[in-house]
């Protein structure tokens, strides 16, 4: 019984784990913004990603606790989100923008459309929620059978 109680994660553990991961992501993305961008507004990127990461961490921690997920699941899902956000930010700054040379004839590749889309940033935050929800549903169905 004691071992089972140790496996239960609290909301605070889920929150601090995901908040730490999102905070590190905000630092890396702010650094990339200062390094590769002309604007050098890394502090604004840091502020935006920190606030969004904080809101994400709070809501994700409550969902993980409600679905009775372990901390390993939280670490994996927030790490995947963090890696995706860092790669998205990196590719946004280092991609070759051929449309500058083409004038008004914008011909983006599929990857450039994904990188330049605002939806690819905001919808990425929904992916851990969806995966966690489906994992909990599959796990409870397996336990019931």
Short mmCIF file of N, CA and C in Angstrom, two decimals:
data_model
loop_
_atom_site.label_atom_id
_atom_site.label_comp_id
_atom_site.label_asym_id
_atom_site.label_seq_id
_atom_site.Cartn_x
_atom_site.Cartn_y
_atom_site.Cartn_z
N UNK A 1 0.82 -1.19 0.00
CA UNK A 1 0.00 0.00 0.00
C UNK A 1 0.86 1.26 0.00
N UNK A 2 1.98 1.22 0.70
CA UNK A 2 2.85 2.39 0.76
C UNK A 2 3.47 2.64 -0.61
N UNK A 3 3.85 1.59 -1.31
CA UNK A 3 4.45 1.75 -2.63
C UNK A 3 3.45 2.36 -3.61
N UNK A 4 2.19 1.98 -3.53
CA UNK A 4 1.17 2.55 -4.41
C UNK A 4 0.95 4.02 -4.11
N UNK A 5 1.05 4.42 -2.85
CA UNK A 5 0.89 5.83 -2.50
C UNK A 5 2.05 6.67 -3.02
N UNK A 6 3.23 6.09 -3.08
CA UNK A 6 4.37 6.84 -3.60
C UNK A 6 4.27 7.05 -5.11
N UNK A 7 3.58 6.18 -5.79
CA UNK A 7 3.45 6.30 -7.24
C UNK A 7 2.45 7.39 -7.64
N UNK A 8 1.57 7.77 -6.73
CA UNK A 8 0.60 8.81 -7.03
C UNK A 8 1.31 10.16 -7.04
N UNK A 9 1.11 10.90 -8.09
CA UNK A 9 1.73 12.21 -8.20
C UNK A 9 0.73 13.29 -7.81
N UNK A 10 1.21 14.33 -7.18
CA UNK A 10 0.34 15.42 -6.78
C UNK A 10 0.27 16.46 -7.90
N UNK A 11 -0.66 17.38 -7.74
CA UNK A 11 -0.79 18.46 -8.71
C UNK A 11 0.49 19.29 -8.74
N UNK A 12 1.09 19.51 -7.58
CA UNK A 12 2.31 20.31 -7.51
C UNK A 12 3.45 19.65 -8.28
N UNK A 13 3.56 18.33 -8.20
CA UNK A 13 4.62 17.65 -8.94
C UNK A 13 4.41 17.78 -10.44
N UNK A 14 3.17 17.60 -10.89
CA UNK A 14 2.88 17.78 -12.32
C UNK A 14 3.15 19.23 -12.74
N UNK A 15 2.73 20.17 -11.90
CA UNK A 15 2.90 21.58 -12.23
C UNK A 15 4.37 21.96 -12.32
N UNK A 16 5.16 21.62 -11.31
CA UNK A 16 6.57 22.02 -11.32
C UNK A 16 7.35 21.34 -12.43
N UNK A 17 7.00 20.12 -12.74
CA UNK A 17 7.68 19.41 -13.82
C UNK A 17 7.41 20.08 -15.17
N UNK A 18 6.15 20.34 -15.45
CA UNK A 18 5.82 20.95 -16.74
C UNK A 18 6.23 22.42 -16.77
N UNK A 19 6.16 23.11 -15.64
CA UNK A 19 6.56 24.52 -15.61
C UNK A 19 8.07 24.66 -15.83
N UNK A 20 8.85 23.78 -15.25
CA UNK A 20 10.30 23.81 -15.46
C UNK A 20 10.64 23.57 -16.92
N UNK A 21 9.97 22.62 -17.53
CA UNK A 21 10.21 22.31 -18.94
C UNK A 21 9.83 23.49 -19.83
N UNK A 22 8.69 24.12 -19.55
CA UNK A 22 8.25 25.27 -20.34
C UNK A 22 9.14 26.49 -20.10
N UNK A 23 9.65 26.64 -18.89
CA UNK A 23 10.55 27.75 -18.59
C UNK A 23 11.87 27.60 -19.34
N UNK A 24 12.41 26.39 -19.38
CA UNK A 24 13.63 26.15 -20.15
C UNK A 24 13.40 26.37 -21.64
N UNK A 25 12.22 26.00 -22.12
CA UNK A 25 11.86 26.24 -23.51
C UNK A 25 11.82 27.74 -23.80
N UNK A 26 11.24 28.51 -22.88
CA UNK A 26 11.17 29.96 -23.06
C UNK A 26 12.56 30.58 -23.10
N UNK A 27 13.46 30.10 -22.27
CA UNK A 27 14.83 30.61 -22.27
C UNK A 27 15.53 30.30 -23.60
N UNK A 28 15.40 29.07 -24.07
CA UNK A 28 16.06 28.68 -25.32
C UNK A 28 15.47 29.46 -26.50
N UNK A 29 14.15 29.60 -26.54
CA UNK A 29 13.52 30.34 -27.65
C UNK A 29 13.89 31.82 -27.61
N UNK A 30 14.01 32.40 -26.42
CA UNK A 30 14.44 33.80 -26.32
C UNK A 30 15.88 33.96 -26.81
N UNK A 31 16.72 32.99 -26.48
CA UNK A 31 18.10 33.02 -26.97
C UNK A 31 18.14 32.92 -28.49
N UNK A 32 17.36 32.00 -29.05
CA UNK A 32 17.31 31.87 -30.51
C UNK A 32 16.79 33.14 -31.16
N UNK A 33 15.82 33.78 -30.53
CA UNK A 33 15.28 35.03 -31.06
C UNK A 33 16.37 36.11 -31.08
N UNK A 34 17.13 36.22 -30.02
CA UNK A 34 18.20 37.23 -29.97
C UNK A 34 19.33 36.90 -30.92
N UNK A 35 19.60 35.62 -31.12
CA UNK A 35 20.72 35.23 -31.97
C UNK A 35 20.41 35.36 -33.46
N UNK A 36 19.24 34.90 -33.88
CA UNK A 36 18.96 34.81 -35.31
C UNK A 36 18.06 35.90 -35.86
N UNK A 37 17.36 36.61 -35.03
CA UNK A 37 16.40 37.59 -35.52
C UNK A 37 17.05 38.96 -35.68
N UNK A 38 16.48 39.74 -36.57
CA UNK A 38 16.95 41.10 -36.78
C UNK A 38 16.45 42.00 -35.65
N UNK A 39 15.28 41.69 -35.12
CA UNK A 39 14.62 42.56 -34.15
C UNK A 39 15.28 42.55 -32.77
N UNK A 40 15.80 41.43 -32.35
CA UNK A 40 16.41 41.26 -31.03
C UNK A 40 15.40 41.55 -29.90
N UNK A 41 14.25 40.92 -30.00
CA UNK A 41 13.21 41.10 -28.98
C UNK A 41 13.05 39.80 -28.18
N UNK A 42 14.15 39.25 -27.76
CA UNK A 42 14.12 38.00 -27.02
C UNK A 42 13.37 38.08 -25.71
N UNK A 43 13.40 39.26 -25.08
CA UNK A 43 12.69 39.41 -23.80
C UNK A 43 11.18 39.30 -24.00
N UNK A 44 10.68 39.77 -25.14
CA UNK A 44 9.25 39.64 -25.42
C UNK A 44 8.88 38.19 -25.71
N UNK A 45 9.74 37.49 -26.42
CA UNK A 45 9.51 36.06 -26.67
C UNK A 45 9.55 35.30 -25.35
N UNK A 46 10.50 35.66 -24.50
CA UNK A 46 10.58 35.01 -23.19
C UNK A 46 9.31 35.27 -22.37
N UNK A 47 8.83 36.50 -22.37
CA UNK A 47 7.62 36.84 -21.60
C UNK A 47 6.40 36.10 -22.14
N UNK A 48 6.24 36.10 -23.46
CA UNK A 48 5.09 35.43 -24.07
C UNK A 48 5.11 33.93 -23.79
N UNK A 49 6.26 33.32 -24.03
CA UNK A 49 6.33 31.87 -23.84
C UNK A 49 6.27 31.48 -22.37
N UNK A 50 6.74 32.34 -21.48
CA UNK A 50 6.63 32.05 -20.05
C UNK A 50 5.19 32.10 -19.58
N UNK A 51 4.45 33.11 -20.03
CA UNK A 51 3.04 33.23 -19.63
C UNK A 51 2.22 32.08 -20.21
N UNK A 52 2.42 31.79 -21.48
CA UNK A 52 1.69 30.68 -22.10
C UNK A 52 2.10 29.36 -21.44
N UNK A 53 3.37 29.20 -21.14
CA UNK A 53 3.84 27.99 -20.47
C UNK A 53 3.28 27.85 -19.06
N UNK A 54 3.11 28.97 -18.37
CA UNK A 54 2.53 28.93 -17.03
C UNK A 54 1.07 28.51 -17.08
N UNK A 55 0.32 29.08 -18.00
CA UNK A 55 -1.09 28.69 -18.16
C UNK A 55 -1.19 27.22 -18.57
N UNK A 56 -0.34 26.81 -19.50
CA UNK A 56 -0.31 25.41 -19.91
C UNK A 56 0.01 24.50 -18.73
N UNK A 57 1.00 24.86 -17.93
CA UNK A 57 1.42 24.02 -16.81
C UNK A 57 0.31 23.86 -15.78
N UNK A 58 -0.40 24.93 -15.49
CA UNK A 58 -1.49 24.86 -14.52
C UNK A 58 -2.61 23.95 -15.02
N UNK A 59 -3.05 24.17 -16.24
CA UNK A 59 -4.16 23.37 -16.76
C UNK A 59 -3.74 21.92 -17.00
N UNK A 60 -2.53 21.71 -17.46
CA UNK A 60 -2.07 20.35 -17.71
C UNK A 60 -1.89 19.58 -16.40
N UNK A 61 -1.43 20.26 -15.35
CA UNK A 61 -1.28 19.60 -14.05
C UNK A 61 -2.63 19.15 -13.51
N UNK A 62 -3.64 20.00 -13.65
CA UNK A 62 -4.98 19.61 -13.18
C UNK A 62 -5.53 18.44 -13.99
N UNK A 63 -5.30 18.46 -15.30
CA UNK A 63 -5.77 17.35 -16.13
C UNK A 63 -5.05 16.05 -15.77
N UNK A 64 -3.75 16.13 -15.60
CA UNK A 64 -2.98 14.93 -15.26
C UNK A 64 -3.43 14.34 -13.92
N UNK A 65 -3.71 15.21 -12.97
CA UNK A 65 -4.17 14.72 -11.66
C UNK A 65 -5.57 14.12 -11.78
N UNK A 66 -6.44 14.76 -12.55
CA UNK A 66 -7.80 14.26 -12.72
C UNK A 66 -7.80 12.91 -13.43
N UNK A 67 -6.93 12.75 -14.41
CA UNK A 67 -6.83 11.49 -15.15
C UNK A 67 -5.96 10.45 -14.43
N UNK A 68 -5.40 10.83 -13.29
CA UNK A 68 -4.56 9.95 -12.46
C UNK A 68 -3.35 9.42 -13.23
N UNK A 69 -2.70 10.32 -13.94
CA UNK A 69 -1.49 9.97 -14.68
C UNK A 69 -0.27 10.07 -13.78
N UNK A 70 0.76 9.33 -14.11
CA UNK A 70 1.99 9.42 -13.33
C UNK A 70 2.88 10.54 -13.85
N UNK A 71 3.92 10.83 -13.10
CA UNK A 71 4.80 11.94 -13.43
C UNK A 71 5.62 11.65 -14.69
N UNK A 72 5.86 10.39 -14.97
CA UNK A 72 6.61 10.00 -16.18
C UNK A 72 5.87 10.44 -17.44
N UNK A 73 4.56 10.30 -17.43
CA UNK A 73 3.75 10.73 -18.55
C UNK A 73 3.86 12.25 -18.75
N UNK A 74 3.85 12.98 -17.65
CA UNK A 74 3.97 14.44 -17.72
C UNK A 74 5.33 14.84 -18.29
N UNK A 75 6.38 14.19 -17.85
CA UNK A 75 7.72 14.51 -18.33
C UNK A 75 7.83 14.24 -19.82
N UNK A 76 7.33 13.11 -20.27
CA UNK A 76 7.43 12.75 -21.69
C UNK A 76 6.64 13.72 -22.55
N UNK A 77 5.41 14.01 -22.17
CA UNK A 77 4.57 14.88 -23.01
C UNK A 77 5.06 16.32 -23.03
N UNK A 78 5.49 16.85 -21.90
CA UNK A 78 5.99 18.23 -21.91
C UNK A 78 7.36 18.32 -22.60
N UNK A 79 8.15 17.26 -22.53
CA UNK A 79 9.43 17.27 -23.25
C UNK A 79 9.21 17.25 -24.76
N UNK A 80 8.25 16.47 -25.21
CA UNK A 80 7.93 16.46 -26.64
C UNK A 80 7.45 17.83 -27.09
N UNK A 81 6.59 18.45 -26.29
CA UNK A 81 6.11 19.80 -26.62
C UNK A 81 7.27 20.79 -26.64
N UNK A 82 8.16 20.72 -25.68
CA UNK A 82 9.28 21.64 -25.61
C UNK A 82 10.22 21.49 -26.81
N UNK A 83 10.52 20.26 -27.17
CA UNK A 83 11.38 20.02 -28.33
C UNK A 83 10.73 20.55 -29.60
N UNK A 84 9.43 20.32 -29.74
CA UNK A 84 8.72 20.82 -30.91
C UNK A 84 8.77 22.34 -30.97
N UNK A 85 8.53 23.01 -29.85
CA UNK A 85 8.52 24.47 -29.85
C UNK A 85 9.90 25.05 -30.14
N UNK A 86 10.94 24.43 -29.61
CA UNK A 86 12.30 24.91 -29.89
C UNK A 86 12.64 24.71 -31.36
N UNK A 87 12.32 23.55 -31.91
CA UNK A 87 12.59 23.30 -33.33
C UNK A 87 11.78 24.23 -34.23
N UNK A 88 10.54 24.48 -33.87
CA UNK A 88 9.71 25.40 -34.64
C UNK A 88 10.30 26.80 -34.64
N UNK A 89 10.76 27.24 -33.49
CA UNK A 89 11.37 28.56 -33.38
C UNK A 89 12.68 28.61 -34.17
N UNK A 90 13.48 27.57 -34.08
CA UNK A 90 14.75 27.54 -34.80
C UNK A 90 14.53 27.55 -36.31
N UNK A 91 13.65 26.68 -36.79
CA UNK A 91 13.41 26.63 -38.23
C UNK A 91 12.76 27.91 -38.75
N UNK A 92 12.00 28.58 -37.91
CA UNK A 92 11.40 29.85 -38.32
C UNK A 92 12.48 30.88 -38.63
N UNK A 93 13.56 30.87 -37.88
CA UNK A 93 14.61 31.87 -38.06
C UNK A 93 15.64 31.49 -39.10
N UNK A 94 15.88 30.21 -39.33
CA UNK A 94 16.97 29.84 -40.23
C UNK A 94 16.49 29.36 -41.60
N UNK A 95 15.18 29.31 -41.82
CA UNK A 95 14.71 28.86 -43.12
C UNK A 95 15.07 29.88 -44.20
N UNK A 96 15.23 29.40 -45.38
CA UNK A 96 15.54 30.28 -46.51
C UNK A 96 14.22 30.79 -47.06
N UNK A 97 14.06 32.08 -47.00
CA UNK A 97 12.82 32.69 -47.48
C UNK A 97 12.97 33.06 -48.95
N UNK A 98 12.60 32.13 -49.80
CA UNK A 98 12.71 32.36 -51.24
C UNK A 98 11.70 33.39 -51.73
N UNK A 99 10.66 33.64 -50.98
CA UNK A 99 9.63 34.57 -51.44
C UNK A 99 10.15 36.00 -51.51
N UNK A 100 11.26 36.29 -50.85
CA UNK A 100 11.85 37.62 -50.94
C UNK A 100 12.34 37.87 -52.37
N UNK A 101 12.89 36.84 -52.98
CA UNK A 101 13.43 36.97 -54.32
C UNK A 101 12.36 36.81 -55.39
N UNK A 102 11.25 36.17 -55.05
CA UNK A 102 10.20 35.94 -56.03
C UNK A 102 9.23 37.10 -56.15
N UNK A 103 9.35 38.07 -55.28
CA UNK A 103 8.42 39.19 -55.33
C UNK A 103 7.07 38.79 -54.75
N UNK A 104 6.01 39.04 -55.49
CA UNK A 104 4.66 38.75 -55.01
C UNK A 104 4.23 37.33 -55.28
N UNK A 105 5.05 36.55 -55.94
CA UNK A 105 4.70 35.16 -56.22
C UNK A 105 5.16 34.28 -55.06
N UNK A 106 4.32 34.19 -54.04
CA UNK A 106 4.67 33.40 -52.86
C UNK A 106 4.48 31.92 -53.16
N UNK A 107 5.56 31.19 -53.12
CA UNK A 107 5.51 29.75 -53.35
C UNK A 107 6.18 29.06 -52.17
N UNK A 108 5.41 28.78 -51.16
CA UNK A 108 5.94 28.11 -49.98
C UNK A 108 5.89 26.61 -50.18
N UNK A 109 6.87 25.93 -49.64
CA UNK A 109 6.78 24.48 -49.56
C UNK A 109 5.86 24.14 -48.39
N UNK A 110 5.51 22.87 -48.27
CA UNK A 110 4.61 22.45 -47.19
C UNK A 110 5.24 22.71 -45.83
N UNK A 111 6.54 22.44 -45.71
CA UNK A 111 7.24 22.68 -44.45
C UNK A 111 7.26 24.17 -44.10
N UNK A 112 7.49 25.03 -45.09
CA UNK A 112 7.48 26.47 -44.84
C UNK A 112 6.10 26.95 -44.43
N UNK A 113 5.05 26.35 -44.99
CA UNK A 113 3.69 26.73 -44.58
C UNK A 113 3.44 26.37 -43.13
N UNK A 114 3.93 25.21 -42.71
CA UNK A 114 3.75 24.79 -41.32
C UNK A 114 4.56 25.70 -40.39
N UNK A 115 5.78 26.00 -40.75
CA UNK A 115 6.65 26.82 -39.91
C UNK A 115 6.12 28.24 -39.78
N UNK A 116 5.61 28.81 -40.86
CA UNK A 116 5.14 30.19 -40.84
C UNK A 116 3.71 30.34 -40.33
N UNK A 117 3.02 29.26 -40.10
CA UNK A 117 1.65 29.33 -39.63
C UNK A 117 1.60 29.59 -38.12
N UNK A 118 0.71 30.47 -37.71
CA UNK A 118 0.52 30.72 -36.28
C UNK A 118 -0.17 29.54 -35.61
N UNK A 119 -0.93 28.79 -36.39
CA UNK A 119 -1.64 27.63 -35.83
C UNK A 119 -0.67 26.55 -35.35
N UNK A 120 0.46 26.42 -36.01
CA UNK A 120 1.41 25.37 -35.61
C UNK A 120 1.98 25.63 -34.22
N UNK A 121 2.03 26.88 -33.81
CA UNK A 121 2.50 27.21 -32.46
C UNK A 121 1.39 26.97 -31.43
N UNK A 122 0.21 27.51 -31.70
CA UNK A 122 -0.86 27.45 -30.70
C UNK A 122 -1.47 26.06 -30.59
N UNK A 123 -1.60 25.34 -31.69
CA UNK A 123 -2.18 24.00 -31.63
C UNK A 123 -1.24 22.98 -31.00
N UNK A 124 0.03 23.30 -30.96
CA UNK A 124 0.99 22.38 -30.33
C UNK A 124 0.69 22.19 -28.85
N UNK A 125 0.13 23.20 -28.22
CA UNK A 125 -0.19 23.09 -26.80
C UNK A 125 -1.37 22.15 -26.54
N UNK A 126 -2.17 21.87 -27.55
CA UNK A 126 -3.29 20.95 -27.38
C UNK A 126 -2.86 19.48 -27.46
N UNK A 127 -1.77 19.21 -28.13
CA UNK A 127 -1.33 17.83 -28.35
C UNK A 127 -1.10 17.06 -27.05
N UNK A 128 -0.40 17.60 -26.04
CA UNK A 128 -0.25 16.83 -24.80
C UNK A 128 -1.59 16.53 -24.10
N UNK A 129 -2.54 17.46 -24.19
CA UNK A 129 -3.86 17.22 -23.60
C UNK A 129 -4.56 16.05 -24.29
N UNK A 130 -4.51 16.05 -25.61
CA UNK A 130 -5.18 15.01 -26.39
C UNK A 130 -4.53 13.65 -26.14
N UNK A 131 -3.21 13.61 -26.19
CA UNK A 131 -2.50 12.34 -25.98
C UNK A 131 -2.75 11.81 -24.57
N UNK A 132 -2.72 12.69 -23.59
CA UNK A 132 -2.95 12.26 -22.21
C UNK A 132 -4.38 11.74 -22.02
N UNK A 133 -5.33 12.41 -22.64
CA UNK A 133 -6.73 11.97 -22.54
C UNK A 133 -6.91 10.60 -23.17
N UNK A 134 -6.38 10.40 -24.38
CA UNK A 134 -6.51 9.10 -25.04
C UNK A 134 -5.74 8.00 -24.31
N UNK A 135 -4.59 8.34 -23.76
CA UNK A 135 -3.82 7.36 -23.00
C UNK A 135 -4.60 6.92 -21.76
N UNK A 136 -5.25 7.86 -21.11
CA UNK A 136 -6.05 7.51 -19.92
C UNK A 136 -7.25 6.66 -20.31
N UNK A 137 -7.89 6.96 -21.43
CA UNK A 137 -9.04 6.17 -21.87
C UNK A 137 -8.62 4.75 -22.25
N UNK A 138 -7.52 4.62 -22.95
CA UNK A 138 -7.03 3.29 -23.33
C UNK A 138 -6.60 2.51 -22.08
N UNK A 139 -5.95 3.20 -21.17
CA UNK A 139 -5.47 2.54 -19.95
C UNK A 139 -6.62 2.07 -19.07
N UNK A 140 -7.68 2.85 -18.95
CA UNK A 140 -8.82 2.43 -18.13
C UNK A 140 -9.59 1.29 -18.79
N UNK A 141 -9.67 1.29 -20.12
CA UNK A 141 -10.34 0.18 -20.80
C UNK A 141 -9.54 -1.11 -20.64
N UNK A 142 -8.22 -1.00 -20.64
CA UNK A 142 -7.38 -2.18 -20.45
C UNK A 142 -7.54 -2.73 -19.03
N UNK A 143 -7.66 -1.85 -18.06
CA UNK A 143 -7.81 -2.29 -16.68
C UNK A 143 -9.18 -2.92 -16.43
N UNK A 144 -10.18 -2.46 -17.15
CA UNK A 144 -11.53 -3.01 -16.96
C UNK A 144 -11.67 -4.40 -17.55
N UNK A 145 -10.90 -4.72 -18.58
CA UNK A 145 -11.01 -6.04 -19.23
C UNK A 145 -10.25 -7.10 -18.51
#
